[in-house]
Amino acid sequence: MSSRLLVTYQLRCTPAEAPARARALAIEQSVEMPPEAIADEALRARVLGRVEAIEPDPQDPALQRAILSLSADTVGDDPVQLLNMLFGNCALQPDVTLVDAQLPESLVEALPGPRFGPAGWRAAIGPSAEGRPLSCTALKPQGLPPDELAQLAYAFARAGIDVIKDDHGIADQAAAPFEKRVSAVQRAVERANREKAAGGDPALAGHRSLYAPHVSGGPERLERQLAMMRDEGVGAVLACPMLIGAGTFTGLLRGRAGVPVMAHPAFAGGRIAPALLLGRLFRLFGADATIFPNWGGRFAFSRGECLAIADAAREPLGRHLPALPVPAGGMRVERCREMLDAFGPDTMLLIGGDLLAAGPAMPARAAAFASALRAARDSGGARAKPASGDPGHPAAA
Amino acid sequence: MSSRLLVTYQLRCTPAEAPARARALAIEQSVEMPPEAIADEALRARVLGRVEAIEPDPQDPALQRAILSLSADTVGDDPVQLLNMLFGNCALQPDVTLVDAQLPESLVEALPGPRFGPAGWRAAIGPSAEGRPLSCTALKPQGLPPDELAQLAYAFARAGIDVIKDDHGIADQAAAPFEKRVSAVQRAVERANREKAAGGDPALAGHRSLYAPHVSGGPERLERQLAMMRDEGVGAVLACPMLIGAGTFTGLLRGRAGVPVMAHPAFAGGRIAPALLLGRLFRLFGADATIFPNWGGRFAFSRGECLAIADAAREPLGRHLPALPVPAGGMRVERCREMLDAFGPDTMLLIGGDLLAAGPAMPARAAAFASALRAARDSGGARAKPASGDPGHPAAA
């Protein structure tokens, strides 16, 4: 079993139909031809997907679950081919949902995982980030020119926000071309960081806000963007793995950005369980933090799905560092306490529109957000409540 | 209107809920923040998505359709950002399906489109391909070593199959590493082509079969694969845009492969109308041929959806060449006539497993497939029936 993936699919069919449907799926996701036409029996035994178990779906009697095993030989070591074998052709079969995948140790080891993890984020932000949840906000709306985005970033950084990311809709448009925008915003954040170091508020002494520009496009454009970021000394980066491609995310971002990487879930809306895709797989592909739409916002993920994403991002997984879960998607400062109680301190909270909607009071609201997260360390309250609900959970401790 | 995209979404809500849902979607897919918090009115007017129309879904009273307009400024000229604006965040909202997108002329012009198109495929195959539908088959199963894949390819090429592609599950695995496989298969196909030129069958004189290896991975691996293909003189290439990323597909495949490009639909199973994604968008991203699961096979696309894909791949679209539609997914030789009647001669038929299932009779069955398509030119029957059902349709004529 150790060299096979154990993949759980949900099938929309009756219990009587399930064995044939599961077998057809095992063929589709492996040899993709009639098995009886494969003359080499050893090859067929090795490469053909196997139906390991079929059971009724615990939630819905109209659904069945099939556990298939797929040979790790069919994947090799590549994120793109992993997604292909897990959900390539059956993505086009609407009766199939990908629920879970347990990867063999060899494959877990072959994938890069996070380079920085929670400790790397905190080290980049400075000593004031130790032992507490992190704050993140977004520069928007797209359409603002570089100097106005820079003004926003400056205000956020002065307020003590840890990570200031581009809205994922901001790419390389005429209103704020990548080079001009990144240069202007990075300089504004550096100025705010110098001012915090020099002055006034002891709570923010030594606090370094990080800017995470959104990189997007094909490989040539991405390489130009990464080179430019390095030249400017940018401290983090944001990308959408499902838009740029998992192989590009791993190869260029995890491999060569040299700074902590945030993954954004845009375009990740197929029939794949969020905990698997946004939690385990994005982490294995190299995300140091993974953004997901938290419950109670503009999106439909349930509380259970969100906690499962956080667990998958932080649970023990071979040699790999955890990724920070980043609940987002219409969150408000008033929900910080509740979110920290649910997710624990190894979390980055992302609040964007709610800060900007404050208008002239935005700096005060951003400061309230940042200070709520500092208070979470000081109180120690959030620390006692890991996401899994298991106080002995090693990754959340 | 000329600088805006007109995007049609299907919303699962009541007619009474539709205006608010559509407005929320217009915000989500543009500024992604409360519009009232955008101080600059001109920016808001330009960048904010607009609800242009709401109507009941023609098929299902539980669904509504909303037509939104999005500013072309938010897209720029990049395939990745186009997908982001069309379906980035709302991919995570299961009540939303992307039905259609009419792109402004400037954006249609900015995208590369096919480099070769149907005439390019036929020129590469030789004079015997003029005026007739093309045949395609697949090398499989994955797990076969390079020499056995090469033997299969040789037999297909001798039988007169036009395009011999890797199964999309074949990537760069240990059983048949890319370099060894591509070298062995390409040489086998070249040998068969030389033999056809030298000998016997006048129907195959001058017929050049093309090998289309499947390239997959991150940018570095893809660049190595493309360089190796060039060194070997490989005549076509296959990739999955939704797995490697649309920007990588456009930048590396359309931009630099130098041979006709086939797009495979693996992982393209989100809530996006197939005619839009596999037809219009893959074509605009640079596909010279687009594979899709035909009706009556192992997949769920309807006849109407398949004909709509073919129409989108071939209809007039700015300066762009058509892409060949490639119906596939469990097709059989006996269905050639029916498929050609439906899709017309500017089509590539892909039959894989049905040929391989013939076992020792595979070469004869492959020859029957190839000859059925040659007969379709000679009879002229298929030529009279373009996919759109409109005999005056310029692209299918």
PDB file of N, CA, C and O in Angstrom, chain A residues 7-62:
ATOM      1  N   VAL A   7      -7.481   7.452  -2.509  1.00  0.00           N
ATOM      2  CA  VAL A   7      -8.264   8.618  -2.913  1.00  0.00           C
ATOM      3  C   VAL A   7      -9.745   8.327  -2.703  1.00  0.00           C
ATOM      4  O   VAL A   7     -10.262   7.314  -3.170  1.00  0.00           O
ATOM      5  N   THR A   8     -10.404   9.229  -1.983  1.00  0.00           N
ATOM      6  CA  THR A   8     -11.828   9.058  -1.703  1.00  0.00           C
ATOM      7  C   THR A   8     -12.644   9.977  -2.609  1.00  0.00           C
ATOM      8  O   THR A   8     -12.417  11.192  -2.645  1.00  0.00           O
ATOM      9  N   TYR A   9     -13.563   9.368  -3.352  1.00  0.00           N
ATOM     10  CA  TYR A   9     -14.470  10.118  -4.214  1.00  0.00           C
ATOM     11  C   TYR A   9     -15.902   9.917  -3.718  1.00  0.00           C
ATOM     12  O   TYR A   9     -16.254   8.852  -3.218  1.00  0.00           O
ATOM     13  N   GLN A  10     -16.690  10.939  -3.910  1.00  0.00           N
ATOM     14  CA  GLN A  10     -18.124  10.847  -3.681  1.00  0.00           C
ATOM     15  C   GLN A  10     -18.780  10.644  -5.038  1.00  0.00           C
ATOM     16  O   GLN A  10     -18.462  11.374  -5.993  1.00  0.00           O
ATOM     17  N   LEU A  11     -19.671   9.666  -5.119  1.00  0.00           N
ATOM     18  CA  LEU A  11     -20.330   9.350  -6.386  1.00  0.00           C
ATOM     19  C   LEU A  11     -21.834   9.566  -6.235  1.00  0.00           C
ATOM     20  O   LEU A  11     -22.445   9.076  -5.276  1.00  0.00           O
ATOM     21  N   ARG A  12     -22.416  10.262  -7.201  1.00  0.00           N
ATOM     22  CA  ARG A  12     -23.866  10.437  -7.175  1.00  0.00           C
ATOM     23  C   ARG A  12     -24.499   9.255  -7.913  1.00  0.00           C
ATOM     24  O   ARG A  12     -24.662   9.290  -9.135  1.00  0.00           O
ATOM     25  N   CYS A  13     -24.818   8.199  -7.169  1.00  0.00           N
ATOM     26  CA  CYS A  13     -25.431   7.011  -7.765  1.00  0.00           C
ATOM     27  C   CYS A  13     -26.030   6.182  -6.637  1.00  0.00           C
ATOM     28  O   CYS A  13     -25.845   6.481  -5.462  1.00  0.00           O
ATOM     29  N   THR A  14     -26.757   5.146  -7.008  1.00  0.00           N
ATOM     30  CA  THR A  14     -27.360   4.280  -5.998  1.00  0.00           C
ATOM     31  C   THR A  14     -26.316   3.288  -5.491  1.00  0.00           C
ATOM     32  O   THR A  14     -25.300   3.047  -6.155  1.00  0.00           O
ATOM     33  N   PRO A  15     -26.580   2.680  -4.333  1.00  0.00           N
ATOM     34  CA  PRO A  15     -25.653   1.650  -3.846  1.00  0.00           C
ATOM     35  C   PRO A  15     -25.473   0.524  -4.863  1.00  0.00           C
ATOM     36  O   PRO A  15     -24.367  -0.003  -5.020  1.00  0.00           O
ATOM     37  N   ALA A  16     -26.545   0.196  -5.588  1.00  0.00           N
ATOM     38  CA  ALA A  16     -26.425  -0.894  -6.569  1.00  0.00           C
ATOM     39  C   ALA A  16     -25.529  -0.512  -7.736  1.00  0.00           C
ATOM     40  O   ALA A  16     -24.824  -1.346  -8.305  1.00  0.00           O
ATOM     41  N   GLU A  17     -25.568   0.769  -8.104  1.00  0.00           N
ATOM     42  CA  GLU A  17     -24.739   1.214  -9.230  1.00  0.00           C
ATOM     43  C   GLU A  17     -23.282   1.436  -8.840  1.00  0.00           C
ATOM     44  O   GLU A  17     -22.398   1.517  -9.706  1.00  0.00           O
ATOM     45  N   ALA A  18     -23.024   1.581  -7.550  1.00  0.00           N
ATOM     46  CA  ALA A  18     -21.715   2.062  -7.096  1.00  0.00           C
ATOM     47  C   ALA A  18     -20.535   1.190  -7.530  1.00  0.00           C
ATOM     48  O   ALA A  18     -19.503   1.730  -7.958  1.00  0.00           O
ATOM     49  N   PRO A  19     -20.618  -0.140  -7.442  1.00  0.00           N
ATOM     50  CA  PRO A  19     -19.424  -0.920  -7.828  1.00  0.00           C
ATOM     51  C   PRO A  19     -18.995  -0.676  -9.275  1.00  0.00           C
ATOM     52  O   PRO A  19     -17.804  -0.469  -9.542  1.00  0.00           O
ATOM     53  N   ALA A  20     -19.956  -0.669 -10.204  1.00  0.00           N
ATOM     54  CA  ALA A  20     -19.585  -0.437 -11.609  1.00  0.00           C
ATOM     55  C   ALA A  20     -19.078   0.991 -11.817  1.00  0.00           C
ATOM     56  O   ALA A  20     -18.113   1.217 -12.550  1.00  0.00           O
ATOM     57  N   ARG A  21     -19.728   1.943 -11.130  1.00  0.00           N
ATOM     58  CA  ARG A  21     -19.293   3.329 -11.298  1.00  0.00           C
ATOM     59  C   ARG A  21     -17.889   3.534 -10.744  1.00  0.00           C
ATOM     60  O   ARG A  21     -17.057   4.239 -11.341  1.00  0.00           O
ATOM     61  N   ALA A  22     -17.627   2.920  -9.606  1.00  0.00           N
ATOM     62  CA  ALA A  22     -16.300   3.057  -8.986  1.00  0.00           C
ATOM     63  C   ALA A  22     -15.236   2.410  -9.865  1.00  0.00           C
ATOM     64  O   ALA A  22     -14.130   2.948 -10.032  1.00  0.00           O
ATOM     65  N   ARG A  23     -15.575   1.271 -10.447  1.00  0.00           N
ATOM     66  CA  ARG A  23     -14.595   0.604 -11.310  1.00  0.00           C
ATOM     67  C   ARG A  23     -14.315   1.436 -12.564  1.00  0.00           C
ATOM     68  O   ARG A  23     -13.165   1.574 -12.983  1.00  0.00           O
ATOM     69  N   ALA A  24     -15.359   2.000 -13.138  1.00  0.00           N
ATOM     70  CA  ALA A  24     -15.155   2.864 -14.306  1.00  0.00           C
ATOM     71  C   ALA A  24     -14.276   4.069 -13.945  1.00  0.00           C
ATOM     72  O   ALA A  24     -13.418   4.497 -14.734  1.00  0.00           O
ATOM     73  N   LEU A  25     -14.477   4.594 -12.751  1.00  0.00           N
ATOM     74  CA  LEU A  25     -13.663   5.730 -12.308  1.00  0.00           C
ATOM     75  C   LEU A  25     -12.202   5.320 -12.113  1.00  0.00           C
ATOM     76  O   LEU A  25     -11.277   6.072 -12.465  1.00  0.00           O
ATOM     77  N   ALA A  26     -12.006   4.130 -11.567  1.00  0.00           N
ATOM     78  CA  ALA A  26     -10.631   3.637 -11.364  1.00  0.00           C
ATOM     79  C   ALA A  26      -9.910   3.495 -12.705  1.00  0.00           C
ATOM     80  O   ALA A  26      -8.702   3.743 -12.801  1.00  0.00           O
ATOM     81  N   ILE A  27     -10.645   3.114 -13.742  1.00  0.00           N
ATOM     82  CA  ILE A  27     -10.051   3.026 -15.084  1.00  0.00           C
ATOM     83  C   ILE A  27      -9.768   4.430 -15.626  1.00  0.00           C
ATOM     84  O   ILE A  27      -8.681   4.718 -16.129  1.00  0.00           O
ATOM     85  N   GLU A  28     -10.767   5.310 -15.480  1.00  0.00           N
ATOM     86  CA  GLU A  28     -10.643   6.674 -16.016  1.00  0.00           C
ATOM     87  C   GLU A  28      -9.430   7.380 -15.436  1.00  0.00           C
ATOM     88  O   GLU A  28      -8.737   8.117 -16.138  1.00  0.00           O
ATOM     89  N   GLN A  29      -9.186   7.184 -14.140  1.00  0.00           N
ATOM     90  CA  GLN A  29      -8.107   7.929 -13.466  1.00  0.00           C
ATOM     91  C   GLN A  29      -6.785   7.161 -13.478  1.00  0.00           C
ATOM     92  O   GLN A  29      -5.877   7.505 -12.733  1.00  0.00           O
ATOM     93  N   SER A  30      -6.684   6.151 -14.335  1.00  0.00           N
ATOM     94  CA  SER A  30      -5.384   5.452 -14.413  1.00  0.00           C
ATOM     95  C   SER A  30      -5.081   5.108 -15.872  1.00  0.00           C
ATOM     96  O   SER A  30      -4.509   5.933 -16.588  1.00  0.00           O
ATOM     97  N   VAL A  31      -5.521   3.943 -16.348  1.00  0.00           N
ATOM     98  CA  VAL A  31      -5.102   3.514 -17.686  1.00  0.00           C
ATOM     99  C   VAL A  31      -5.963   4.102 -18.799  1.00  0.00           C
ATOM    100  O   VAL A  31      -5.567   4.137 -19.958  1.00  0.00           O
ATOM    101  N   GLU A  32      -7.180   4.493 -18.478  1.00  0.00           N
ATOM    102  CA  GLU A  32      -8.080   5.141 -19.430  1.00  0.00           C
ATOM    103  C   GLU A  32      -8.269   4.313 -20.710  1.00  0.00           C
ATOM    104  O   GLU A  32      -8.262   4.857 -21.819  1.00  0.00           O
ATOM    105  N   MET A  33      -8.382   3.020 -20.552  1.00  0.00           N
ATOM    106  CA  MET A  33      -8.700   2.136 -21.687  1.00  0.00           C
ATOM    107  C   MET A  33      -9.246   0.835 -21.114  1.00  0.00           C
ATOM    108  O   MET A  33      -9.098   0.587 -19.905  1.00  0.00           O
ATOM    109  N   PRO A  34      -9.886   0.006 -21.934  1.00  0.00           N
ATOM    110  CA  PRO A  34     -10.429  -1.244 -21.396  1.00  0.00           C
ATOM    111  C   PRO A  34      -9.315  -2.100 -20.794  1.00  0.00           C
ATOM    112  O   PRO A  34      -8.358  -2.446 -21.497  1.00  0.00           O
ATOM    113  N   PRO A  35      -9.376  -2.440 -19.506  1.00  0.00           N
ATOM    114  CA  PRO A  35      -8.270  -3.174 -18.866  1.00  0.00           C
ATOM    115  C   PRO A  35      -7.995  -4.502 -19.550  1.00  0.00           C
ATOM    116  O   PRO A  35      -6.845  -4.939 -19.608  1.00  0.00           O
ATOM    117  N   GLU A  36      -9.037  -5.137 -20.092  1.00  0.00           N
ATOM    118  CA  GLU A  36      -8.826  -6.445 -20.725  1.00  0.00           C
ATOM    119  C   GLU A  36      -7.978  -6.315 -21.976  1.00  0.00           C
ATOM    120  O   GLU A  36      -7.429  -7.307 -22.472  1.00  0.00           O
ATOM    121  N   ALA A  37      -7.840  -5.088 -22.496  1.00  0.00           N
ATOM    122  CA  ALA A  37      -6.988  -4.896 -23.671  1.00  0.00           C
ATOM    123  C   ALA A  37      -5.524  -4.669 -23.308  1.00  0.00           C
ATOM    124  O   ALA A  37      -4.685  -4.468 -24.186  1.00  0.00           O
ATOM    125  N   ILE A  38      -5.228  -4.662 -22.005  1.00  0.00           N
ATOM    126  CA  ILE A  38      -3.827  -4.521 -21.583  1.00  0.00           C
ATOM    127  C   ILE A  38      -3.236  -5.921 -21.475  1.00  0.00           C
ATOM    128  O   ILE A  38      -3.586  -6.689 -20.575  1.00  0.00           O
ATOM    129  N   ALA A  39      -2.347  -6.242 -22.397  1.00  0.00           N
ATOM    130  CA  ALA A  39      -1.847  -7.618 -22.476  1.00  0.00           C
ATOM    131  C   ALA A  39      -0.932  -7.950 -21.297  1.00  0.00           C
ATOM    132  O   ALA A  39      -0.942  -9.074 -20.796  1.00  0.00           O
ATOM    133  N   ASP A  40      -0.165  -6.973 -20.838  1.00  0.00           N
ATOM    134  CA  ASP A  40       0.843  -7.217 -19.804  1.00  0.00           C
ATOM    135  C   ASP A  40       0.172  -7.223 -18.429  1.00  0.00           C
ATOM    136  O   ASP A  40      -0.204  -6.177 -17.896  1.00  0.00           O
ATOM    137  N   GLU A  41       0.058  -8.428 -17.847  1.00  0.00           N
ATOM    138  CA  GLU A  41      -0.690  -8.538 -16.587  1.00  0.00           C
ATOM    139  C   GLU A  41      -0.010  -7.794 -15.445  1.00  0.00           C
ATOM    140  O   GLU A  41      -0.678  -7.221 -14.585  1.00  0.00           O
ATOM    141  N   ALA A  42       1.323  -7.823 -15.423  1.00  0.00           N
ATOM    142  CA  ALA A  42       2.038  -7.149 -14.335  1.00  0.00           C
ATOM    143  C   ALA A  42       1.814  -5.642 -14.412  1.00  0.00           C
ATOM    144  O   ALA A  42       1.586  -4.969 -13.409  1.00  0.00           O
ATOM    145  N   LEU A  43       1.839  -5.130 -15.634  1.00  0.00           N
ATOM    146  CA  LEU A  43       1.585  -3.699 -15.815  1.00  0.00           C
ATOM    147  C   LEU A  43       0.163  -3.370 -15.355  1.00  0.00           C
ATOM    148  O   LEU A  43      -0.062  -2.389 -14.631  1.00  0.00           O
ATOM    149  N   ARG A  44      -0.783  -4.186 -15.770  1.00  0.00           N
ATOM    150  CA  ARG A  44      -2.173  -3.920 -15.389  1.00  0.00           C
ATOM    151  C   ARG A  44      -2.309  -3.927 -13.867  1.00  0.00           C
ATOM    152  O   ARG A  44      -2.951  -3.047 -13.285  1.00  0.00           O
ATOM    153  N   ALA A  45      -1.680  -4.892 -13.224  1.00  0.00           N
ATOM    154  CA  ALA A  45      -1.788  -4.979 -11.761  1.00  0.00           C
ATOM    155  C   ALA A  45      -1.171  -3.758 -11.087  1.00  0.00           C
ATOM    156  O   ALA A  45      -1.642  -3.290 -10.055  1.00  0.00           O
ATOM    157  N   ARG A  46      -0.134  -3.226 -11.701  1.00  0.00           N
ATOM    158  CA  ARG A  46       0.583  -2.117 -11.063  1.00  0.00           C
ATOM    159  C   ARG A  46      -0.104  -0.776 -11.328  1.00  0.00           C
ATOM    160  O   ARG A  46      -0.265   0.049 -10.438  1.00  0.00           O
ATOM    161  N   VAL A  47      -0.528  -0.562 -12.569  1.00  0.00           N
ATOM    162  CA  VAL A  47      -0.942   0.783 -12.982  1.00  0.00           C
ATOM    163  C   VAL A  47      -2.450   1.022 -12.870  1.00  0.00           C
ATOM    164  O   VAL A  47      -2.888   2.136 -12.602  1.00  0.00           O
ATOM    165  N   LEU A  48      -3.233  -0.024 -13.069  1.00  0.00           N
ATOM    166  CA  LEU A  48      -4.693   0.157 -13.017  1.00  0.00           C
ATOM    167  C   LEU A  48      -5.128   0.595 -11.624  1.00  0.00           C
ATOM    168  O   LEU A  48      -4.685   0.042 -10.618  1.00  0.00           O
ATOM    169  N   GLY A  49      -5.993   1.594 -11.546  1.00  0.00           N
ATOM    170  CA  GLY A  49      -6.570   1.980 -10.265  1.00  0.00           C
ATOM    171  C   GLY A  49      -7.414   0.850  -9.699  1.00  0.00           C
ATOM    172  O   GLY A  49      -7.999   0.067 -10.446  1.00  0.00           O
ATOM    173  N   ARG A  50      -7.435   0.768  -8.361  1.00  0.00           N
ATOM    174  CA  ARG A  50      -8.200  -0.309  -7.713  1.00  0.00           C
ATOM    175  C   ARG A  50      -9.295   0.277  -6.841  1.00  0.00           C
ATOM    176  O   ARG A  50      -9.069   1.263  -6.148  1.00  0.00           O
ATOM    177  N   VAL A  51     -10.430  -0.390  -6.849  1.00  0.00           N
ATOM    178  CA  VAL A  51     -11.494  -0.026  -5.915  1.00  0.00           C
ATOM    179  C   VAL A  51     -11.196  -0.720  -4.592  1.00  0.00           C
ATOM    180  O   VAL A  51     -11.240  -1.945  -4.508  1.00  0.00           O
ATOM    181  N   GLU A  52     -10.886   0.049  -3.564  1.00  0.00           N
ATOM    182  CA  GLU A  52     -10.518  -0.547  -2.276  1.00  0.00           C
ATOM    183  C   GLU A  52     -11.724  -0.675  -1.351  1.00  0.00           C
ATOM    184  O   GLU A  52     -11.771  -1.568  -0.517  1.00  0.00           O
ATOM    185  N   ALA A  53     -12.681   0.212  -1.481  1.00  0.00           N
ATOM    186  CA  ALA A  53     -13.862   0.152  -0.601  1.00  0.00           C
ATOM    187  C   ALA A  53     -14.974   1.004  -1.202  1.00  0.00           C
ATOM    188  O   ALA A  53     -14.708   1.971  -1.924  1.00  0.00           O
ATOM    189  N   ILE A  54     -16.181   0.621  -0.907  1.00  0.00           N
ATOM    190  CA  ILE A  54     -17.355   1.421  -1.283  1.00  0.00           C
ATOM    191  C   ILE A  54     -18.252   1.475  -0.049  1.00  0.00           C
ATOM    192  O   ILE A  54     -18.477   0.457   0.601  1.00  0.00           O
ATOM    193  N   GLU A  55     -18.727   2.652   0.257  1.00  0.00           N
ATOM    194  CA  GLU A  55     -19.599   2.771   1.424  1.00  0.00           C
ATOM    195  C   GLU A  55     -20.616   3.877   1.177  1.00  0.00           C
ATOM    196  O   GLU A  55     -20.394   4.757   0.338  1.00  0.00           O
ATOM    197  N   PRO A  56     -21.755   3.818   1.880  1.00  0.00           N
ATOM    198  CA  PRO A  56     -22.728   4.911   1.718  1.00  0.00           C
ATOM    199  C   PRO A  56     -22.124   6.211   2.255  1.00  0.00           C
ATOM    200  O   PRO A  56     -21.311   6.187   3.187  1.00  0.00           O
ATOM    201  N   ASP A  57     -22.497   7.314   1.651  1.00  0.00           N
ATOM    202  CA  ASP A  57     -22.040   8.597   2.180  1.00  0.00           C
ATOM    203  C   ASP A  57     -22.671   8.810   3.550  1.00  0.00           C
ATOM    204  O   ASP A  57     -23.870   8.601   3.722  1.00  0.00           O
ATOM    205  N   PRO A  58     -21.865   9.211   4.532  1.00  0.00           N
ATOM    206  CA  PRO A  58     -22.424   9.363   5.875  1.00  0.00           C
ATOM    207  C   PRO A  58     -23.516  10.438   5.957  1.00  0.00           C
ATOM    208  O   PRO A  58     -24.395  10.356   6.804  1.00  0.00           O
ATOM    209  N   GLN A  59     -23.466  11.436   5.055  1.00  0.00           N
ATOM    210  CA  GLN A  59     -24.443  12.525   5.143  1.00  0.00           C
ATOM    211  C   GLN A  59     -25.662  12.350   4.243  1.00  0.00           C
ATOM    212  O   GLN A  59     -26.746  12.817   4.570  1.00  0.00           O
ATOM    213  N   ASP A  60     -25.504  11.722   3.090  1.00  0.00           N
ATOM    214  CA  ASP A  60     -26.544  11.817   2.064  1.00  0.00           C
ATOM    215  C   ASP A  60     -26.758  10.444   1.414  1.00  0.00           C
ATOM    216  O   ASP A  60     -25.871   9.917   0.750  1.00  0.00           O
ATOM    217  N   PRO A  61     -27.958   9.860   1.580  1.00  0.00           N
ATOM    218  CA  PRO A  61     -28.191   8.523   1.021  1.00  0.00           C
ATOM    219  C   PRO A  61     -28.191   8.476  -0.502  1.00  0.00           C
ATOM    220  O   PRO A  61     -28.092   7.392  -1.085  1.00  0.00           O
ATOM    221  N   ALA A  62     -28.273   9.630  -1.171  1.00  0.00           N
ATOM    222  CA  ALA A  62     -28.202   9.634  -2.637  1.00  0.00           C
ATOM    223  C   ALA A  62     -26.755   9.551  -3.126  1.00  0.00           C
ATOM    224  O   ALA A  62     -26.504   9.517  -4.329  1.00  0.00           O
TER     225      ALA A  62
END
